[in-house]
Short mmCIF file of C-alpha atoms in Angstrom, two decimals:
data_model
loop_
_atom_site.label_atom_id
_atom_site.label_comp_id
_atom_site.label_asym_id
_atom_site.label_seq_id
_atom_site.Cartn_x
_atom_site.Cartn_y
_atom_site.Cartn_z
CA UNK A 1 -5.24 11.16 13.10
CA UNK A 2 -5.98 9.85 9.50
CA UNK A 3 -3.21 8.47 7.35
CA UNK A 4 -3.13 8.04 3.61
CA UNK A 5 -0.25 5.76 1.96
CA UNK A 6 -0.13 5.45 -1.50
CA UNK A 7 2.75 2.57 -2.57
CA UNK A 8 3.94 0.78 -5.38
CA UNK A 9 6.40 -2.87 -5.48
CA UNK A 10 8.59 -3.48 -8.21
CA UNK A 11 9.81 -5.40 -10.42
CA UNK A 12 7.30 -4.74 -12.75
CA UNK A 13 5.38 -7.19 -14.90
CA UNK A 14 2.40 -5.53 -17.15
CA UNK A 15 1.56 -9.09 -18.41
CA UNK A 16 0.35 -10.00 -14.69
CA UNK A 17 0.53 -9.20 -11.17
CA UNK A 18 3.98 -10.65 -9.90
CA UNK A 19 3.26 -12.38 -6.70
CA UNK A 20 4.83 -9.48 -4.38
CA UNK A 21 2.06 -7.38 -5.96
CA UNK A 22 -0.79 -9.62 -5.28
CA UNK A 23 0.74 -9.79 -1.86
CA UNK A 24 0.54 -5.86 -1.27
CA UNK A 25 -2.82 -5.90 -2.19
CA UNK A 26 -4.20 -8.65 0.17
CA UNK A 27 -2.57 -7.04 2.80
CA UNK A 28 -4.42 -3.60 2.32
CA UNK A 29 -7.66 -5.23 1.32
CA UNK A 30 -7.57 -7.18 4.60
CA UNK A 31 -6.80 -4.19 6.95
CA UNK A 32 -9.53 -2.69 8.37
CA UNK A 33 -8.90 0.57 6.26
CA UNK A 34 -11.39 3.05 5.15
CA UNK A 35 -10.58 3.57 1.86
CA UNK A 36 -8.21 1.15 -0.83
CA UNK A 37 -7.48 1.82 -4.60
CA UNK A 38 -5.39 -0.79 -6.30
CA UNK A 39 -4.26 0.44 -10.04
CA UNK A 40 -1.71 -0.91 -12.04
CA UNK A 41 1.11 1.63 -11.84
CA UNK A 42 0.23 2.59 -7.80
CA UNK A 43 -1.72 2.19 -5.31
CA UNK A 44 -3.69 4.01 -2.10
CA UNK A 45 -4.59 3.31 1.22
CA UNK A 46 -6.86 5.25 3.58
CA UNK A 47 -7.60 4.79 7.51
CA UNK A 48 -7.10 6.06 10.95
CA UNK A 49 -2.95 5.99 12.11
CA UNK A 50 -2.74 2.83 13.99
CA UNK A 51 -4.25 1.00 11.03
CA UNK A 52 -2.59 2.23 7.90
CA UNK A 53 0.77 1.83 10.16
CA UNK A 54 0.51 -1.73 10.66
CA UNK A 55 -0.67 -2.64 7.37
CA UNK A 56 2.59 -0.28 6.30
CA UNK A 57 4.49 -2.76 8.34
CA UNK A 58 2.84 -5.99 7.19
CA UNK A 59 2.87 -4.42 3.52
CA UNK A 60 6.94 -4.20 3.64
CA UNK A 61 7.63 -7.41 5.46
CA UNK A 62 5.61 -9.47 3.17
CA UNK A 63 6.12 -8.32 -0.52
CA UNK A 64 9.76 -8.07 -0.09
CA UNK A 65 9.43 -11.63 1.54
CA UNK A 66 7.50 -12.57 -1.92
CA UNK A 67 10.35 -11.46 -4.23
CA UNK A 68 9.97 -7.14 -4.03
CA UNK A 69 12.93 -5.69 -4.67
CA UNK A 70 11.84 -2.00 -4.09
CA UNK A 71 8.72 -1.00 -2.27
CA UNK A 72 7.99 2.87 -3.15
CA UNK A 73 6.06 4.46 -0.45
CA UNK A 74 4.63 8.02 0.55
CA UNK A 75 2.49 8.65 4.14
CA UNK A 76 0.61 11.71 4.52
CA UNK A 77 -1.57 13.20 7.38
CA UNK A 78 -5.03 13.70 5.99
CA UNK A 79 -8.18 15.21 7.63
CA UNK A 80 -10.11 18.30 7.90
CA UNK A 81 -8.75 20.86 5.30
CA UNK A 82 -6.26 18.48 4.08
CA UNK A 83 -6.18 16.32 0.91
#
């Protein structure tokens, strides 16, 4: 099964990335994940189950350890026929 996750930490800062942000991003980059898009307002995630879980997992347990106060998520099932 193939998992997409698209997420977003706040507070927000549009001057630059607060550090709970930066730390999001690391995280996916660093998973072995097919397919990452960082953007300023949200981001996505793309990769088979096991992965995009655990970098879910990572994602929550380290931002909101750098100063997150809400981490906005949404996982869906993607694959053949699905987008």
């Amino acid at each position: 099964m193939r998992l997409r996750v698209e997420f977003t930490t706040e507070p927000f800062d549009l001057d630059e990335a607060p550090p709970h942000a930066v730390v999001a991003r690391e995280v996916v980059h660093s998973a072995d994940l097919d397919a990452v898009d960082v953007g300023p307002f949200g981001n996505t995630a793309e990769g088979r189950a096991e992965v995009v879980l655990a970098a879910v997992s990572d994602l929550l347990r380290r931002s909101l350890d750098a100063g997150a106060t809400r981490v906005s998520l949404q996982v869906n099932v993607v694959g053949e026929g699905q987008e």
